[in-house]
Amino acid sequence: MSAIWVYAPVISEGPHAAALELLTKARTLGDQVAAVALGPGASAAAEELGSHGASTVYAGDDAVYVEHPGRPAADALATLVDRHHPALILFPTTYDARDVAGRLQARTGSTLMSNATDLPARDRARTEIFGGAKVVDVELGGPEPRLVLVRPHSFPAEPAGGSAEVVPIDVDLADDRRGARIVERHEEAAAGPKLEEAPVVIAGGRGLGGPEAFGILDDLASAIGGAAVGASRAAVDAGWVPYSFQIGQTGKTVKPEVYLAVGISGALQHVVGMKGARRIVAINKDAEAPILKMADLGVVGDLFQIVPQLAEEIRRRRSAG
Amino acid sequence: MDVVVFTKFVPDPQGTPTLGPDHLLVRGADGALDPGDEYGLELALQLVEAEGGHVTAVSMGPEEALAGLQRALAMGADDGVLITDASLRGADALGTARVLAAALAGRTWDLAIAGVESTDGYTGTVPATIAELVDAAGISAVRRLERAEAGIRVERQVEAGFDVLECPLPAVITVTAGANEPRYPSLKGIMQAKQKPLERLGIEDLGLSADDVAPTQAVVEVTDAPSTAGGEVIVAGDDAVARIADLLAEAKVI
C-alpha cells in the first residue's frame, strides 16, 4: 500500500503545529506515513515529526523555501511525488500551503480538496459548508496523489514515540523559476496570550464602529485576565486591527472555554473559526443577528454600555471574592 | 500594463445558500459579482489608469454570469470574456484552473488578478494552479501593490503580520478584501458597459475537451450538522451583565 504524506512547513519554532495534527491523523489511515519538511531546520524537525507518526522525513533545509513562497516547495514536492508515488498528501490550511498545493495540482493533475475537517478514509474527505450547518463527504477520484488541505485543530496532535529516517532532498531550482521573493518581514502580533491558546477570546466586529473601540475589549480582557482579543474579517478589512487578529475561514480557528462575540453578526466565514468554543456569548444590538441563535447566551443591547459594565462587574467580584 | 481580472458570479452573498438534489450549489439569476473580486478589479483599474494598458474581466460560469461581467465592465474594465459550456457544470478546482489558464494563454497579459477565495466555494487554490499551468510567478493575499524595477513590489498578509515581496512579471496574484475601496459603477459606466466588447467562448475554443474539465471528486453524502442550538437570548437590562459574569464564573475563567 502506498504512503500517506504530510506537508510540514518548518518555521523558526520548528515544524508547523498543524503538521503534527495531520501526522497524528495520517497514522490512523495507513502504515506508511512520511513528512515533507521544508525550510531551514527541517532536518532538526525530523525528531518531532517522527514522534508524531512519520517513519520517513524528506527534509529540505534550504532557505529558498522561506524566501520564495510557493514555487520552490511545489517543485520539491512534485519531484518527490515522481519518485515515490504517495497515495495522499495532507496540507495544513495556510496561505502558503494553499499555494503549494495549488501549484502541485497543476503538475500532478490530481484532485485537490480544500477546507477538510476530517478524513473518514484514504479516498474520502469531509468538510462543513454553510458555516457548519451541513456536513459533506467527498469522494476523491482521479490520479494519485490526492491532495487535501485540512483546517487547523481538526485533530489533536499526539506523539506516538516513533522515530523517522531522514532523507535529505536537493532541489536544483533555476533562479528564474523561484518566483516572488520576500524582501522584508513585519510583525503585527498582538500583546497578551495567543488567540489559539487563550481560555477566553473576545472578538470585535463591524459593530465596534472603529479602531478606538477595541480599547474597551482590551480592558475587558485585562479584567478577565488571560483573555485574548480577536476580530471578525469585517473589522480587519476595515483596517481597524491587523490580520493577525482575524478569526474565521481565512483567519485563525479558536476553541476557547468562552468566546465573547462583540458587535459581530455571525457571517458563515466567521462562524467556522469559532464554533468549536465550549461556550459562546454574543452581544449585538441587532436582535436578528445570526450569532445570537448559536450563542449559549445572547444579549441584545449596546456593546458600548455592556462591555465596560462587564469589566467593572468582574473587577468588583474579584475584589469582593 | 495589460491586466486580466478573474471574476466569479456567485449566489447572492446576503442570501441563504441551498444545495440541489445533485449536491451542487443552486445558482440562479439572483447572484452577484463576487464581492471579493471587486478589490482586485479596483486594483487593476487603478494600475491601468496610472500607466496605461488594458483591463480584461474573465468569468467562467453559466449564462447568468453575464450580469457579473457587466458589473465589472460598468466599473471600468475594457472588455469581458465569458466562458460558458455545458461540460463545466459542477467543475472542480482543477477543471476551473485549466479553463482560466487556457483563457490566459491565448492573450498577452502582464498581471492576472483573482480574489483570495470565492465567497461561495472558499477553495482558495485555483489562482496558484493557474500560475503553475501558465508557468508564471504568483503571490497570494496581496494587500498593497506598486510597480518596481523587478516587476511589482507588494505587501502580503501572513500569519504574523505582513511581508514585502518583489516579483517578476507576468504574475498571478490574489488580492485581499480591504486592499482598497472598490468604486461603484457610475451611470455613465453602466451605459458604456453595454457597448464594450464581450467575447463568448466554449471550452473547445480554448483547446480543451470535456475530459480535461471532468470533476475529479464527487459529493457522496450531505448531512445536517448536529445543531448547536440551546442558547438563550435576553435583552440588555439590569441583569444582563451579571448573567455574562455568571457564565464566565461557571466556566471557571474568572
XYZ file of C-alpha atoms in Angstrom:
575
model
C 0.000 0.000 0.000
C 1.410 3.361 -0.944
C 2.189 6.063 1.516
C 0.369 8.990 3.069
C 2.381 12.178 3.204
C 2.068 15.308 5.289
C 3.421 18.637 4.066
C 5.254 20.180 7.033
C 6.440 23.751 6.574
C 9.269 24.453 9.012
C 9.302 27.829 10.722
C 11.730 29.252 13.267
C 9.935 27.492 16.162
C 10.045 24.108 14.404
C 7.510 22.240 12.278
C 4.160 23.980 11.779
C 1.872 22.836 14.617
C -0.842 21.727 12.209
C 1.591 19.272 10.579
C 1.758 17.355 13.881
C -2.054 17.177 13.932
C -2.056 15.826 10.383
C 0.582 13.195 11.179
C -1.494 12.045 14.151
C -4.433 11.514 11.775
C -2.329 10.075 8.944
C -1.063 7.188 11.072
C -4.665 6.034 11.579
C -5.126 5.878 7.793
C -2.091 3.819 6.829
C 1.168 2.251 7.933
C 3.468 4.226 5.712
C 3.476 7.842 6.791
C 6.046 10.379 5.657
C 6.504 14.094 6.199
C 7.937 16.500 3.682
C 9.666 19.133 5.827
C 10.812 22.254 4.020
C 12.674 25.250 5.410
C 15.835 25.872 7.472
C 15.715 23.490 10.439
C 13.877 20.775 8.510
C 16.338 18.014 9.412
C 16.234 19.029 13.072
C 12.425 18.931 12.956
C 12.514 15.255 11.970
C 12.581 14.079 15.570
C 9.291 15.775 16.415
C 7.727 14.749 13.103
C 8.895 11.183 13.727
C 7.457 11.044 17.211
C 4.084 12.118 15.770
C 3.977 9.322 13.224
C 6.306 9.984 10.300
C 8.541 6.986 9.557
C 10.334 8.949 6.842
C 11.073 12.664 6.761
C 12.092 14.149 3.415
C 13.981 17.188 4.642
C 14.902 20.287 2.669
C 16.858 22.718 4.826
C 17.403 25.289 2.094
C 16.366 28.878 2.866
C 14.843 29.107 -0.613
C 11.623 27.619 0.813
C 11.040 30.517 3.183
C 12.463 33.253 0.960
C 10.349 32.327 -2.058
C 6.828 31.266 -1.053
C 5.031 28.598 -3.039
C 7.021 27.707 -6.069
C 10.196 26.019 -4.752
C 8.169 23.921 -2.296
C 5.804 22.836 -5.057
C 8.789 21.927 -7.244
C 10.335 19.853 -4.454
C 7.057 18.046 -3.804
C 6.494 17.374 -7.493
C 9.968 15.847 -7.756
C 9.385 13.647 -4.712
C 5.959 12.566 -5.969
C 7.524 11.463 -9.256
C 9.998 9.309 -7.364
C 7.863 7.809 -4.610
C 4.186 7.903 -5.723
C 2.300 8.628 -2.482
C -1.448 7.969 -2.430
C -2.483 11.028 -0.447
C -0.854 14.273 0.683
C -2.298 16.284 3.565
C -1.590 20.007 3.850
C -2.307 22.403 6.729
C -4.565 25.287 5.695
C -2.313 28.323 5.397
C -1.921 30.805 2.552
C 1.485 29.295 1.742
C 0.285 25.703 1.808
C -2.680 26.593 -0.382
C -0.264 27.986 -2.945
C 1.982 24.924 -2.725
C -0.948 22.507 -3.070
C -2.449 24.541 -5.910
C 0.813 24.540 -7.851
C 1.415 20.856 -7.157
C -2.027 20.073 -8.531
C -1.054 21.670 -11.838
C 1.923 19.308 -12.009
C 0.201 16.089 -10.952
C -3.254 16.632 -12.459
C -4.747 15.177 -9.316
C -7.734 16.199 -7.250
C -7.470 18.860 -4.559
C -9.904 19.353 -1.722
C -9.865 22.471 0.478
C -11.169 23.086 3.996
C -11.386 19.437 5.045
C -12.287 18.836 8.694
C -11.847 15.058 8.687
C -10.723 12.120 6.546
C -13.071 9.172 7.042
C -10.929 7.105 4.622
C -7.916 7.460 2.351
C -10.088 8.413 -0.587
C -12.701 10.383 1.287
C -12.631 13.817 2.880
C -15.222 15.555 4.990
C -15.945 19.254 5.091
C -18.550 21.571 6.507
C -20.430 24.112 4.447
C -22.843 26.937 5.147
C -20.982 27.885 8.319
C -21.062 24.353 9.657
C -24.778 23.727 9.106
C -24.136 20.826 6.698
C -21.533 18.095 6.735
C -20.393 17.000 3.288
C -18.460 13.847 2.423
C -16.482 13.991 -0.789
C -15.057 11.025 -2.682
C -11.619 11.807 -4.041
C -11.039 10.377 -7.511
C -8.603 10.866 -10.342
C -4.895 10.054 -10.333
C -2.887 9.784 -7.123
C -1.758 11.525 -5.049
C -4.991 13.072 -3.831
C -4.308 16.449 -2.246
C -6.256 17.607 0.808
C -5.966 20.896 2.709
C -7.144 20.355 6.284
C -8.431 23.057 8.628
C -6.315 23.668 11.752
C -7.355 21.952 15.006
C -9.316 19.284 13.155
C -7.318 16.639 15.051
C -5.310 16.660 18.285
C -1.520 16.372 17.943
C -0.465 13.274 19.884
C 3.064 11.873 19.913
C 3.325 8.110 19.446
C 7.012 7.803 20.271
C 8.397 6.677 16.926
C 11.383 7.981 15.061
C 11.938 8.863 11.451
C 14.574 8.154 8.870
C 15.761 11.471 7.436
C 16.129 11.657 3.667
C 17.738 14.928 2.581
C 16.304 16.430 -0.583
C 18.141 18.534 -3.099
C 16.156 20.606 -5.472
C 18.013 22.354 -8.189
C 15.684 25.208 -8.933
C 16.818 27.753 -11.502
C 16.839 31.362 -10.282
C 14.271 32.441 -12.830
C 11.793 29.807 -11.642
C 11.868 30.793 -7.989
C 9.230 33.473 -8.416
C 8.335 36.079 -5.832
C 10.986 36.845 -3.202
C 10.417 38.122 0.325
C 12.480 41.280 0.925
C 11.054 42.438 4.288
C 9.066 40.900 7.147
C 6.867 42.915 9.506
C 5.338 41.500 12.684
C 1.996 42.843 13.845
C 1.301 40.379 16.621
C -0.951 41.456 19.460
C 0.275 41.703 23.034
C -1.024 39.179 25.558
C -1.858 35.491 25.138
C -2.123 33.844 21.740
C -5.620 33.673 20.269
C -5.365 29.929 19.681
C -4.321 29.205 23.264
C -6.290 31.671 25.410
C -9.112 30.227 27.550
C -11.228 33.292 26.764
C -11.400 35.018 23.395
C -13.100 38.386 22.998
C -13.717 39.217 19.358
C -14.888 42.502 17.911
C -16.670 43.097 14.628
C -18.186 45.777 12.480
C -20.415 46.848 15.378
C -17.421 48.406 17.110
C -17.528 51.177 14.546
C -13.803 51.915 14.534
C -10.373 51.009 15.895
C -10.763 53.017 19.128
C -13.493 50.709 20.427
C -11.027 47.803 20.573
C -9.715 49.604 23.669
C -12.800 48.553 25.643
C -12.238 44.937 24.558
C -8.617 45.192 25.736
C -9.831 46.499 29.071
C -12.315 43.635 29.432
C -9.541 41.176 28.541
C -7.337 42.535 31.310
C -10.235 42.431 33.778
C -10.778 38.745 32.953
C -7.043 38.005 32.832
C -5.646 35.536 30.286
C -8.128 36.611 27.640
C -7.089 37.323 24.043
C -8.678 39.859 21.700
C -9.551 38.908 18.138
C -11.694 40.251 15.338
C -14.024 39.373 12.506
C -12.953 39.810 8.917
C -15.098 42.941 8.623
C -13.043 44.671 11.322
C -9.766 43.532 9.756
C -10.827 44.515 6.230
C -11.751 47.949 7.558
C -8.171 48.300 8.798
C -9.101 48.651 12.482
C -6.836 45.793 13.614
C -4.165 43.733 11.819
C -4.841 40.474 10.035
C -3.198 38.539 12.878
C -6.410 39.243 14.861
C -8.691 37.609 12.310
C -10.817 34.645 13.339
C -12.670 32.664 10.699
C -12.319 30.910 7.396
C -9.316 32.927 6.230
C -8.027 33.611 9.720
C -7.467 31.647 12.880
C -9.513 28.803 14.321
C -10.078 29.094 18.065
C -11.614 26.722 20.614
C -11.627 28.628 23.917
C -13.642 27.854 27.042
C -15.617 31.042 26.437
C -15.963 33.052 23.253
C -17.366 36.564 23.521
C -18.571 37.892 20.165
C -18.976 41.639 20.410
C -20.650 43.513 17.574
C -20.221 40.516 15.257
C -23.183 39.472 13.125
C -22.038 35.874 12.659
C -21.278 35.576 8.945
C -20.623 31.993 7.831
C -16.979 32.727 7.223
C -16.544 33.888 10.819
C -18.511 31.055 12.393
C -16.233 28.314 11.035
C -13.371 29.804 13.042
C -15.102 29.874 16.437
C -17.956 27.396 16.583
C -15.752 24.938 18.446
C -15.805 27.197 21.520
C -17.205 25.490 24.610
C -19.445 28.444 25.494
C -20.442 31.333 23.265
C -21.636 34.720 24.474
C -22.800 37.267 21.906
C -23.515 40.946 22.389
C -25.247 42.601 19.459
C -27.659 45.463 19.030
C -29.461 43.663 16.204
C -31.884 41.054 17.562
C -31.817 39.312 14.155
C -28.047 38.797 14.085
C -27.334 35.097 13.311
C -24.678 34.926 16.026
C -27.407 35.249 18.693
C -29.016 31.993 17.524
C -25.852 29.990 18.115
C -24.874 31.672 21.366
C -25.359 29.991 24.740
C -26.127 33.461 25.989
C -27.091 36.218 23.590
C -27.552 39.767 24.774
C -29.366 42.268 22.595
C -28.060 45.674 23.545
C -25.461 48.381 23.289
C -21.950 46.960 23.484
C -20.551 50.361 24.465
C -22.514 50.125 27.708
C -22.415 46.397 28.363
C -18.699 45.741 27.824
C -17.384 48.401 30.268
C -20.040 47.398 32.815
C -18.980 43.771 32.481
C -15.327 44.678 33.085
C -16.401 46.618 36.160
C -18.584 43.749 37.434
C -15.718 41.264 37.068
C -13.338 43.543 38.959
C -15.979 44.064 41.673
C -16.490 40.312 42.093
C -12.773 39.724 42.188
C -12.149 42.316 44.897
C -15.194 41.044 46.851
C -14.263 37.396 46.377
C 0.296 47.031 -18.448
C -2.335 44.533 -19.504
C -4.271 43.080 -16.615
C -6.670 40.156 -16.602
C -9.088 40.026 -13.672
C -10.854 36.750 -12.898
C -14.382 37.454 -11.729
C -16.881 34.936 -10.416
C -20.636 35.164 -10.381
C -21.772 33.777 -7.037
C -25.153 33.200 -5.398
C -26.378 36.319 -3.583
C -23.861 36.715 -0.725
C -26.628 38.057 1.538
C -28.993 35.181 0.703
C -29.340 31.700 2.179
C -27.380 29.199 0.068
C -29.003 25.875 -0.830
C -27.921 22.615 -2.417
C -29.785 20.980 -5.266
C -30.596 17.239 -5.446
C -27.291 16.755 -7.302
C -25.443 18.198 -4.249
C -24.387 21.210 -6.297
C -24.936 24.749 -5.079
C -28.110 26.198 -6.549
C -27.087 29.024 -8.884
C -29.721 31.318 -10.278
C -30.242 34.792 -11.609
C -30.247 36.361 -8.137
C -26.467 36.210 -7.911
C -23.804 38.870 -7.913
C -20.251 39.560 -8.890
C -18.290 38.037 -6.012
C -17.670 40.972 -3.631
C -14.186 39.572 -3.016
C -13.334 40.086 -6.700
C -14.061 43.821 -6.641
C -10.842 44.634 -4.755
C -8.709 43.026 -7.435
C -10.706 44.756 -10.139
C -10.245 48.111 -8.395
C -6.509 47.472 -8.116
C -6.347 46.645 -11.835
C -8.275 49.765 -12.796
C -6.001 51.992 -10.696
C -2.865 50.438 -12.217
C -4.073 50.938 -15.763
C -5.318 54.448 -15.050
C -1.834 55.315 -13.765
C 0.271 53.843 -16.528
C -1.979 52.900 -19.415
C -2.930 49.470 -20.669
C -5.961 47.299 -20.718
C -8.186 45.544 -18.153
C -9.985 42.383 -19.251
C -12.524 40.680 -16.988
C -12.739 36.911 -17.453
C -15.534 34.829 -15.972
C -16.362 31.136 -16.161
C -19.967 30.363 -15.389
C -23.464 29.856 -16.701
C -25.288 32.378 -18.891
C -26.414 34.232 -15.738
C -22.772 35.071 -15.009
C -23.047 37.719 -17.709
C -24.542 40.006 -15.044
C -21.316 39.822 -13.043
C -19.215 40.655 -16.097
C -21.488 43.576 -16.875
C -20.814 44.971 -13.432
C -17.064 44.600 -13.996
C -17.402 46.430 -17.312
C -19.518 49.125 -15.665
C -16.826 49.609 -13.018
C -14.349 50.236 -15.817
C -12.950 47.015 -17.314
C -12.273 47.478 -21.041
C -13.621 44.163 -22.222
C -15.038 40.896 -20.976
C -14.732 37.184 -21.676
C -17.482 34.774 -20.661
C -16.644 31.080 -20.759
C -19.806 29.018 -20.740
C -20.039 25.343 -21.517
C -22.420 22.571 -20.559
C -19.456 20.397 -19.576
C -18.396 22.939 -16.927
C -21.374 22.358 -14.668
C -20.006 21.028 -11.389
C -16.395 21.694 -12.456
C -13.915 21.367 -9.598
C -10.804 23.396 -8.823
C -8.639 21.588 -11.380
C -11.109 21.963 -14.246
C -11.669 25.616 -13.388
C -7.937 26.312 -13.279
C -7.401 24.599 -16.641
C -10.124 26.692 -18.262
C -8.903 30.001 -16.816
C -5.261 29.172 -17.591
C -6.225 28.415 -21.203
C -8.021 31.762 -21.381
C -4.820 33.486 -20.191
C -2.564 31.556 -22.530
C -4.405 32.872 -25.571
C -3.727 36.556 -24.920
C -0.981 38.994 -23.943
C -1.001 39.856 -20.256
C 1.354 41.128 -17.582
C -0.670 40.595 -14.453
C -3.632 38.338 -13.642
C -5.659 39.040 -10.507
C -8.177 36.987 -8.542
C -9.789 37.205 -5.122
C -8.152 35.246 -2.282
C -11.031 32.773 -2.341
C -14.554 32.789 -3.709
C -17.433 33.694 -1.433
C -19.349 30.530 -2.367
C -16.650 27.856 -2.596
C -13.812 29.085 -0.339
C -11.350 26.818 -2.148
C -8.559 29.367 -2.435
C -6.212 27.276 -4.596
C -7.289 27.993 -8.178
C -5.066 31.068 -8.753
C -1.909 29.151 -7.721
C -2.841 26.287 -10.044
C -3.401 28.737 -12.896
C 0.003 30.327 -12.225
C 1.745 26.974 -12.424
C -0.170 25.932 -15.555
C 0.975 29.077 -17.368
C 4.467 28.864 -15.792
C 4.212 32.252 -14.077
C 5.222 33.663 -10.718
C 2.492 34.329 -8.177
C 1.689 35.843 -4.816
C -1.414 35.279 -2.714
C -3.101 37.611 -0.207
C -1.759 40.877 -1.584
C -2.993 43.985 0.209
C -0.838 46.647 -1.486
C 0.924 46.752 -4.834
C 3.277 49.125 -6.586
C 5.403 48.902 -9.721
C 9.089 48.150 -9.197
C 12.085 47.647 -11.405
C 11.782 43.888 -10.983
C 8.086 43.955 -11.891
C 5.924 44.511 -8.837
C 6.531 45.114 -5.134
C 3.695 44.061 -2.843
C 2.629 43.718 0.770
C 1.300 40.253 1.524
C -0.754 39.259 4.576
C 0.847 36.480 6.612
C 0.021 34.940 9.976
C 2.442 37.112 11.946
C 1.803 40.383 10.142
C 2.834 41.193 6.592
C 5.752 40.531 4.241
C 7.053 42.727 1.441
C 7.836 40.808 -1.743
C 9.259 41.581 -5.137
C 8.030 39.609 -8.075
C 8.774 39.457 -11.776
C 6.006 39.688 -14.368
C 3.961 38.034 -15.648
C 2.441 37.026 -12.331
C -0.849 35.727 -10.990
C -1.804 37.366 -7.699
C -4.738 37.259 -5.312
C -5.930 40.423 -3.607
C -7.418 40.548 -0.115
C -10.682 42.202 0.777
C -9.994 45.607 2.243
C -6.998 46.245 -0.030
C -8.780 49.303 -1.378
C -12.216 50.875 -1.674
C -13.850 49.444 -4.825
C -15.669 52.091 -6.840
C -19.376 51.944 -7.555
C -20.289 51.834 -11.232
C -21.360 55.290 -12.395
C -24.440 55.770 -14.542
C -22.097 56.631 -17.405
C -20.141 53.449 -16.726
C -23.294 51.368 -16.798
C -24.310 52.890 -20.144
C -20.835 52.405 -21.619
C -20.662 48.809 -20.428
C -23.273 47.795 -22.971
C -21.031 48.964 -25.842
C -17.872 47.245 -24.636
C -16.517 44.125 -26.377
C -17.707 40.867 -24.890
C -16.286 37.581 -26.093
C -18.122 34.317 -25.512
C -16.132 31.104 -25.502
C -16.780 27.407 -25.054
C -14.102 25.021 -23.877
C -13.308 23.833 -27.409
C -12.446 27.428 -28.308
C -9.813 27.146 -25.572
C -8.415 23.893 -26.919
C -9.904 21.815 -24.098
C -12.126 18.756 -24.131
C -14.785 17.558 -21.702
C -12.233 15.093 -20.272
C -9.954 17.969 -19.276
C -12.650 19.514 -17.099
C -14.384 16.391 -15.779
C -14.665 16.571 -11.954
C -12.100 14.531 -10.024
C -14.167 14.494 -6.855
C -17.822 13.961 -6.050
C -20.042 14.721 -3.105
C -21.364 11.388 -1.881
C -23.211 12.403 1.248
C -24.678 15.542 2.799
C -25.997 15.527 6.337
C -27.193 18.173 8.765
C -24.597 19.033 11.361
C -25.626 18.398 14.957
C -27.404 21.593 15.905
C -25.658 23.934 18.292
C -28.964 25.421 19.438
C -29.936 25.636 23.063
C -28.959 29.195 23.766
C -30.927 31.922 25.402
C -31.325 35.441 24.082
C -32.031 38.231 26.548
C -32.448 41.949 26.116
C -29.909 44.122 27.865
C -31.128 45.264 31.231
C -30.122 45.229 34.845
C -29.085 41.600 34.996
C -27.545 41.049 31.534
C -24.094 41.990 32.764
C -24.452 39.774 35.843
C -25.592 36.865 33.630
C -22.483 37.133 31.468
C -20.288 37.318 34.586
C -22.095 34.237 35.995
C -21.362 32.313 32.794
C -17.684 33.287 32.973
C -17.608 32.140 36.603
C -19.271 28.800 35.706
C -16.618 28.318 33.037
C -14.011 28.983 35.749
C -12.282 31.656 33.710
C -12.750 34.412 36.305
